[in-house]
Amino acid sequence: MKYSLSIICIIAISALSLSLPAQIVGKAERGTFALTNATIETVTNGTVQGTVIIQNGKITALGNNVTIPAGAKTIDCAGKFIYPGLIDGGTRVGLSEVSSVSLTQDFAEIGELTPQMQALTAVNPNATAIPVTRVEGVTTALTMPANGLFPGTAALINLVGYTPDQMYAGFKGVVLNFPSVRRRRFGDNRTEEELKKEEEKQLKQLNEIWEQAQLYVNIAKSGTQPDYNPEMEALAPVVRGEMALLVEANRYNEIESAIKWIQEKKVPKAVLTGVAEGWRVADKIAKANIPVITGPVIAVPTRASDRYDKAYANPGLMQKAGVKVALRTNSAENARNLPFNAGFAVAYGMDKAAALRAITITPAEIFGVADRLGSIEVGKDATLFVCTGDPLETSTQVVHLIIDGWEVPLESRHIQLYQEFLDRQPGLKK
Amino acid sequence: MMTAGWLHAQESLVSPVTRTLALTNANIVQKPGQVIEKGTIVIKDGLILAVGKEVKIPVGARVIAADSMYVYAGFIDGLSHTGVPRPDNTQAQRGQAPRPQQAQQVNRSNPTNEQSGITPEQQVKDQLKADDKSIEEMRKAGFTAAHVVPRGNMLPGTGAVVLLKGSSADAMVMRNETALFSQLAGAGRVYPSTVIAVMSKWRELYKRAEQAKAHEAMYAKNPTGMARPNYDRSLQAFYPVIDKKMPVFFAASDLKSIHRALTLQDELKFPMVLTNVKQGWEVANVLKSKNIPVLVALDLPKEKKQPEKKEGDKDAAKKEKSITEQEMEILEKRSAEELQRYLAQSGVFEKAGIEFAFSAMTVKSTDVQSNLRKMIANGLSENTALAALTTTPAKMLGVANVMGTVEKGKLANLVITDKPYFAEKSNVRYVMIEGQLFEYEVVTRKAGDPNANAKPAGIWSYTINVPGQTTEGRLEIVDSNGSLSGTISNSQTNQETPISNAEIKGNALTFSANINMGGQSLVLDYELLIDGNNMEGTVSVGQFGTFRVEGSRNPGKN
Amino acid sequence: MNKYALLLTLLFGATALLAQPKTGSMLIKNGTVLTITKGTLENTDVLVEKGKITRVGKSIPAPAGVEIVDATGMYVMPGIIDAHSHIALDAINEATSPVTAEVWVGDALDPFDVSIYRALAGGCTSSHAMHGSANAIGGECETIKHRWGTKNPEDLRMANAPRTIKFALGENPMRVHGEGSGIIPASRMGVEFVIRKAFTEGKNYMEAWNKYNEEKKTNPNAVPPQYDRRLQTMADILKGDIIIHCHSYRADEIYMLMNVCRDFGVTKLCFQHVNEGFKVAPELADFGAGASVFADWWGYKFEVYYSTAYNAAILMRNGVVTSINSDSGDYIRHLYHQAGKTQRYGGLTDDEALALITINPAIQLGIDQQVGSIEVGKDADIVIFKNHPLSVYGVPQKTIVDGVVYFDINEDPDDIRIDINPEESFPAFFLEEQHGHSHDRCMQGAWEFLFERYQNFFEQQKN
């Protein structure tokens, strides 16, 4: 018995020692870091040469004239560039594992009015797509529920951490799919008139809900405890202006109605999302002074008669009209393409600086987290990456990644499969 | 009984006493470009006995003074489903396979020929219904004969030339098995469901038919020791086509379908008439060079109503236009230009020298006349238009010796209008088919005012003007919170029936009533305009026609 | 029409339907020419005459009357070729049977699809218009050139392109036929069986005809086998007349089809999507099969869950002829960008990355003698880019097919539709879904077909 136990111990120890040299899963590390000799693109204060110091998860110093703290891990970034982590203004990251397998999809609930549904609670911190996304420099994403009039509450998450709370990046917003009845692609035989009627019905429904929410807030304000109503409880912070309303509208007339509705109802914090035909009504959006999260940019025009590049040009056209524009991919598994969406916006007319802002500081401002995210500034969260060049450029490589002060290993399933199969062993059996 | 009265009104003009008729003092358009002014036509036993300026009217003839009216050869519809009822099953009508619960019995990959829409052996005469309302609708539009084909998908069957009158299918048929009808229509949820499979199946069926025909011929010569040919009625239906004795009437409206039909024809070399063509101007030279006869669709895209200019539009014009407004202007211009091309199609065909007639397969019969006028306004000559309604289809369908012109010996198929047929506000007043006369009232309808706020509730008395007879009745309408109900009666039967589907829009009142006539249920559809305590409008009585209605509200009873 | 033209049509009436695509001549001056097969040539001219490349070199004098296109500071590359698309088609899936080898999407060409012009605006000059993936053996496909502006479907066909046919493995045929109709295949076992059976029946059919043709010589009573287009097509594959392009994802099914093809002596084989091709890259290289992949699509269904964006790089490094395709009316407009992703994911060189969208798809479609590189004698299918085509900032300026400019960024008229609906002036709004099955364009038509089964799914997807 004794004998056999020791044998087991020996086997176990040798197995362990065998696995030690090749670390299978890298772990994130927190500590003091000095990123030296870098070209630092701060986004908010121009380009700076020098060093970035990170301590306790924050950027504590940057520039030419900094002292590297004792015990700091120095990462030489000579010839490399430092950018703030990219922020995707709208995704399903963490809420969807395999799109065609419905039981792996957690972004949709039953019913039209479910604002109390919390995207954050359903984020799977171990979703395969999360490392796949972050290793390309997309460190932060708004993850959104879908379907119905008020599908739920979206949350901004950092793409690192093992619990939703560790990932939460400080912003939540209630999603409203602004009434829009479009013909479904298949099997929808409704006439134009029926569609319009349905849309009017939905708008009426929306107005009733909003009235109820206002009443709910007023009752609560008067000191009376309103009846248990989880839907209204979820809408109350929006009515009170404590939480943003993310209004999804894509057709130009839908956008116009949404603007009108937001102004009529005096929605305190409103953001327009989607906005695929924003270019048609860019002046009106600018005049209404409502920020926009648009995308995907790499998409086809919304109408057969539109110029071929209208989806690419849309963010630039809105930006030039004076709209505050952030970008999104609206993707679950390929949010890593966010920088390329910005790149296409640039290729088709958006200012390069504005495009970079649209995936960094602008979404941070829209989400009210610009004090912590979206740029490289002293005092902000250490959420950044080191890369070989222009981060919007396709061939650029991300070489170091730090999110919320954690140095995250550049590993993902895609990279692991590459490493395993580039030179497969055993190879071809002849 | 009141409907009996209407029925009589229609048929009373065919004299039971004599089968000899004379139409006098009419402008007779014998054929395109050949007119006799103030001429007479004598008809005997359904045939034209004489036409001319100095024609003797036989003793005992019933004389109809057609003073200042215009007489044409009865129109011939080149292809349609007139008289072929739509199947009751709406799914089958759309060519869809049964729903999933029924799907178990259907083998999607290997369905029966019926499920696949492959029934070229079917004959339209077996599907014709002499009392189908489409017959009267077409007749009223001036058509006296039609080339009709079965409904269905890719190969529904063979057609027949029919007269648009008669008490039975057999009585209507002039010429049977005229053509094999085909269209690029898939069978929904079973094979062939898409156009790619329909095209493939077409080639395969045709080549199999050629094989089978050759095999049968070989077998007939020397069957001993030879594999027996399978009996296959669908393949046999192709034999006359292979022998070039029967054409394929291929329905292909849009340009892509036309190209596809031409591709099949080019490969397999069968005789083809391209039918219900709507977008054919692009291939006019190809059709001409390949000498392919064409049937032009009588329906046209709808013209967009110009939005009414509101007050203050002048100011709006001054203001800078938004992106969308500028865009809309350009886009609307493009649509309008495209519409012109559709309207000009038959004119293009005429100039290209293509022989064409018309197909009423998808047109609303009441649109025929105005659509022809639009075609004429866009380059089609009146003579060619008339030829395409008369002489050309007669020739295409092999009946030129009996119809298509107003000449001695031809069938007495005529259409008589109060003004030249293609003129504005011209009305069909009589249609004659093989000597049987159908008379039509001119019913003018006022336009309703959608902004009016007429109140239909109350008790009304009304009269229906039927030629030679007037029927009176009482109508009571109850309005409960905008929902209308009520009853209607007539002075002849004193029968009271409830009204249904009653609706008021502005000052336009519509409702229906069911009445029983000799065991047959008839639906009367009323369309009335209310002006204070008066109303006027029409009632449609199925196949019997549309009649004028006037009425007034009984005072003091509201 | 003038009399001369009328005379011509009368004389050549029988061939009036055949396409006579227009060709053009031009001298493209002083560009950076990315020949693909012969390196990068700085400050080089390309002479195009009657639709063909006739000279590549420095300071070529312009022949009289030939238009000069100044490409100074620009990149000149061969027209991009998409080995997998479904644009310009009115029908994609005949989803009624697991084997529909007899159908041909070339019968359903749609020259009015604005996707053709949009593809040109992304530098794509040719595409492989494919049958969908609902059936284990779908239909024949059509290799088209993007000659936008024609109203004659025949003009789109690429002359002399070999016949190709779509096969499909895995989830799609299983879902449509197994789940949808309750017939084989409901598993990958069934998919293999369906394909083996079809090949065997095709072989028997071919043998029956051979036997008949022999017998006919001595026996006047010989009766031919019944003509069967499905079996005839299978026989044509066995004879080597048709290249198989097979929708596939998982390594095991890819390996399976190579074995089946070996057993039937079929060698012309290219895998499509082939997300797990990297796992059997040595076997693919050994067979000589092509692989046409997505740059980075994954995760939209279970069989692409274990994918990697490094697929193209691994396949290339293993010697597999690899291309990147779109399978989408969106991605066909930026295949240059998709090819660029192989530099991020696997560090391919410029020439390797560009080969993925030019000469390699040309090889896979059997059209590499005509297109796919800038070489004398090849078709003048050329794109001129501002900025390098592999850069995210690359923008196609002019796209040329057969020497004719079909896209010019400076002369784009916004609304390029050819077929206008006279009853609807403002075209309907259509927002491309970015989630999940939008990637599965291969199933177009088949989804509609299964609509009732998947009604809930569509309800879910409407937002």
Coordinates of N, CA and C in Angstrom, one line a residue, chain C residues 116-195:
Chain C
I116 N -23.0 42.7 -58.4 CA -21.9 42.6 -59.5 C -21.1 43.9 -59.5
Y117 N -21.8 45.0 -59.6 CA -21.1 46.3 -59.6 C -20.4 46.6 -58.3
R118 N -21.0 46.2 -57.2 CA -20.3 46.4 -55.9 C -19.0 45.6 -55.9
A119 N -19.1 44.4 -56.4 CA -17.9 43.6 -56.4 C -16.8 44.2 -57.3
L120 N -17.2 44.8 -58.4 CA -16.2 45.5 -59.3 C -15.6 46.7 -58.5
A121 N -16.4 47.4 -57.7 CA -16.0 48.5 -57.0 C -15.0 48.0 -55.9
G122 N -14.9 46.8 -55.6 CA -14.0 46.2 -54.7 C -12.9 45.4 -55.5
G123 N -12.8 45.7 -56.8 CA -11.7 45.1 -57.6 C -11.9 43.7 -58.0
C124 N -13.1 43.2 -57.8 CA -13.3 41.8 -58.1 C -13.9 41.7 -59.5
T125 N -13.2 40.9 -60.4 CA -13.6 40.9 -61.8 C -14.3 39.6 -62.2
S126 N -14.0 38.5 -61.4 CA -14.6 37.2 -61.8 C -15.1 36.6 -60.5
S127 N -16.1 35.8 -60.6 CA -16.5 35.0 -59.4 C -17.1 33.7 -59.9
H128 N -17.1 32.8 -58.9 CA -17.6 31.4 -59.1 C -19.0 31.4 -58.5
A129 N -20.0 31.6 -59.3 CA -21.4 31.6 -58.9 C -21.8 30.2 -58.6
M130 N -22.1 29.9 -57.3 CA -22.2 28.5 -57.0 C -23.6 28.1 -56.5
H131 N -23.9 26.9 -56.7 CA -25.1 26.3 -56.1 C -24.9 26.3 -54.6
G132 N -25.9 26.2 -53.8 CA -25.8 26.3 -52.4 C -25.4 24.9 -51.8
S133 N -25.5 24.9 -50.5 CA -24.9 23.7 -49.8 C -26.0 22.9 -49.1
A134 N -27.3 23.0 -49.6 CA -28.3 22.2 -48.9 C -28.2 20.7 -49.2
N135 N -27.6 20.4 -50.4 CA -27.6 19.0 -50.8 C -26.1 18.4 -50.8
A136 N -26.0 17.2 -50.5 CA -24.7 16.5 -50.6 C -24.1 16.7 -51.9
I137 N -24.9 16.6 -53.0 CA -24.4 16.9 -54.3 C -25.4 17.9 -54.9
G138 N -25.0 19.2 -54.9 CA -25.8 20.2 -55.4 C -25.8 20.3 -56.9
G139 N -25.7 21.5 -57.4 CA -25.8 21.6 -58.9 C -24.5 22.1 -59.5
E140 N -24.5 22.2 -60.8 CA -23.3 22.8 -61.4 C -23.3 24.3 -61.2
C141 N -22.1 24.8 -61.2 CA -21.9 26.2 -60.9 C -21.5 27.0 -62.2
E142 N -21.3 28.2 -62.1 CA -21.0 29.0 -63.3 C -19.9 30.0 -63.0
T143 N -18.8 30.0 -63.7 CA -17.8 31.0 -63.5 C -18.1 32.2 -64.4
I144 N -18.2 33.4 -63.7 CA -18.7 34.5 -64.4 C -17.7 35.7 -64.4
K145 N -17.8 36.5 -65.4 CA -17.0 37.8 -65.4 C -18.0 38.9 -65.1
H146 N -17.5 39.9 -64.4 CA -18.4 40.9 -63.9 C -18.6 42.0 -64.9
R147 N -19.3 41.6 -66.0 CA -19.5 42.6 -67.1 C -20.8 43.4 -66.8
W148 N -20.7 44.3 -65.9 CA -21.9 45.0 -65.4 C -22.4 45.9 -66.6
G149 N -23.7 45.9 -66.6 CA -24.4 46.8 -67.6 C -25.1 46.0 -68.7
T150 N -24.8 44.8 -68.8 CA -25.5 44.0 -69.8 C -26.8 43.6 -69.3
K151 N -27.8 43.4 -70.2 CA -29.1 42.8 -69.8 C -29.2 41.4 -70.2
N152 N -28.1 40.9 -70.8 CA -28.2 39.5 -71.3 C -27.4 38.6 -70.4
P153 N -28.0 37.7 -69.8 CA -27.3 36.8 -68.8 C -26.1 36.1 -69.5
E154 N -26.2 35.9 -70.8 CA -25.1 35.2 -71.5 C -23.8 35.9 -71.4
D155 N -23.9 37.3 -71.4 CA -22.7 38.1 -71.4 C -21.8 37.9 -70.1
L156 N -22.5 37.4 -69.1 CA -21.7 37.2 -67.8 C -20.8 35.9 -67.9
R157 N -21.2 35.0 -68.7 CA -20.4 33.7 -68.7 C -19.0 33.9 -69.1
M158 N -18.1 33.2 -68.4 CA -16.7 33.3 -68.8 C -16.4 32.2 -69.8
A159 N -16.1 32.6 -71.0 CA -15.9 31.5 -72.1 C -14.7 30.6 -71.7
N160 N -14.8 29.4 -72.0 CA -13.8 28.4 -71.8 C -13.5 28.0 -70.3
A161 N -14.3 28.5 -69.4 CA -14.1 28.1 -68.0 C -14.7 26.7 -67.9
P162 N -13.9 25.8 -67.2 CA -14.4 24.4 -67.1 C -15.6 24.3 -66.3
R163 N -16.3 23.2 -66.4 CA -17.5 22.9 -65.6 C -17.1 22.7 -64.2
T164 N -17.9 23.1 -63.2 CA -17.6 22.9 -61.8 C -19.0 22.5 -61.2
I165 N -18.9 21.7 -60.1 CA -20.1 21.3 -59.4 C -19.9 21.4 -57.9
K166 N -21.0 21.8 -57.2 CA -21.0 22.0 -55.8 C -21.4 20.7 -55.1
F167 N -20.5 20.3 -54.1 CA -20.9 19.2 -53.2 C -21.0 19.9 -51.8
A168 N -21.6 19.2 -50.8 CA -21.7 19.8 -49.5 C -21.7 18.7 -48.5
L169 N -20.9 18.9 -47.4 CA -20.8 17.9 -46.4 C -21.3 18.5 -45.1
G170 N -21.6 17.6 -44.1 CA -21.8 18.1 -42.7 C -23.2 18.6 -42.5
E171 N -23.2 19.7 -41.6 CA -24.5 20.1 -41.0 C -25.6 20.5 -42.0
N172 N -25.2 21.2 -43.1 CA -26.3 21.7 -44.0 C -27.1 20.6 -44.7
P173 N -26.5 19.6 -45.4 CA -27.3 18.6 -45.9 C -28.0 17.7 -44.8
M174 N -27.3 17.6 -43.7 CA -27.9 16.8 -42.6 C -29.2 17.5 -42.1
R175 N -29.1 18.8 -42.0 CA -30.2 19.6 -41.5 C -31.4 19.6 -42.5
V176 N -31.1 19.8 -43.7 CA -32.1 20.0 -44.7 C -32.8 18.6 -45.0
H177 N -32.1 17.6 -45.1 CA -32.7 16.3 -45.5 C -32.9 15.4 -44.4
G178 N -32.0 15.3 -43.5 CA -32.2 14.4 -42.3 C -33.2 15.0 -41.4
E179 N -32.9 16.2 -40.9 CA -33.9 16.8 -40.0 C -35.1 17.3 -40.7
G180 N -34.9 17.9 -41.9 CA -36.0 18.5 -42.6 C -37.0 17.6 -43.2
S181 N -36.5 16.5 -43.8 CA -37.4 15.6 -44.6 C -37.4 14.2 -44.0
G182 N -36.6 14.0 -43.1 CA -36.5 12.6 -42.5 C -36.0 11.6 -43.4
I183 N -35.0 12.0 -44.3 CA -34.4 11.0 -45.2 C -32.8 11.1 -45.0
I184 N -32.2 10.1 -45.5 CA -30.7 10.1 -45.4 C -30.2 11.3 -46.3
P185 N -29.3 12.1 -45.8 CA -28.4 11.9 -44.7 C -28.8 12.7 -43.5
A186 N -28.8 12.0 -42.3 CA -29.0 12.7 -41.0 C -27.7 12.7 -40.3
S187 N -26.6 12.2 -40.9 CA -25.3 12.2 -40.2 C -24.2 12.2 -41.3
R188 N -23.0 12.4 -40.8 CA -21.9 12.3 -41.8 C -21.7 11.0 -42.4
M189 N -22.1 9.9 -41.7 CA -22.1 8.6 -42.3 C -23.0 8.6 -43.5
G190 N -24.2 9.2 -43.4 CA -25.2 9.3 -44.5 C -24.7 10.1 -45.6
V191 N -24.0 11.2 -45.3 CA -23.4 12.0 -46.4 C -22.5 11.2 -47.3
E192 N -21.6 10.5 -46.6 CA -20.7 9.7 -47.4 C -21.4 8.7 -48.3
F193 N -22.4 8.0 -47.7 CA -23.2 7.0 -48.4 C -23.9 7.6 -49.6
V194 N -24.5 8.8 -49.4 CA -25.2 9.4 -50.5 C -24.3 9.7 -51.7
I195 N -23.1 10.2 -51.4 CA -22.1 10.5 -52.4 C -21.6 9.2 -53.1

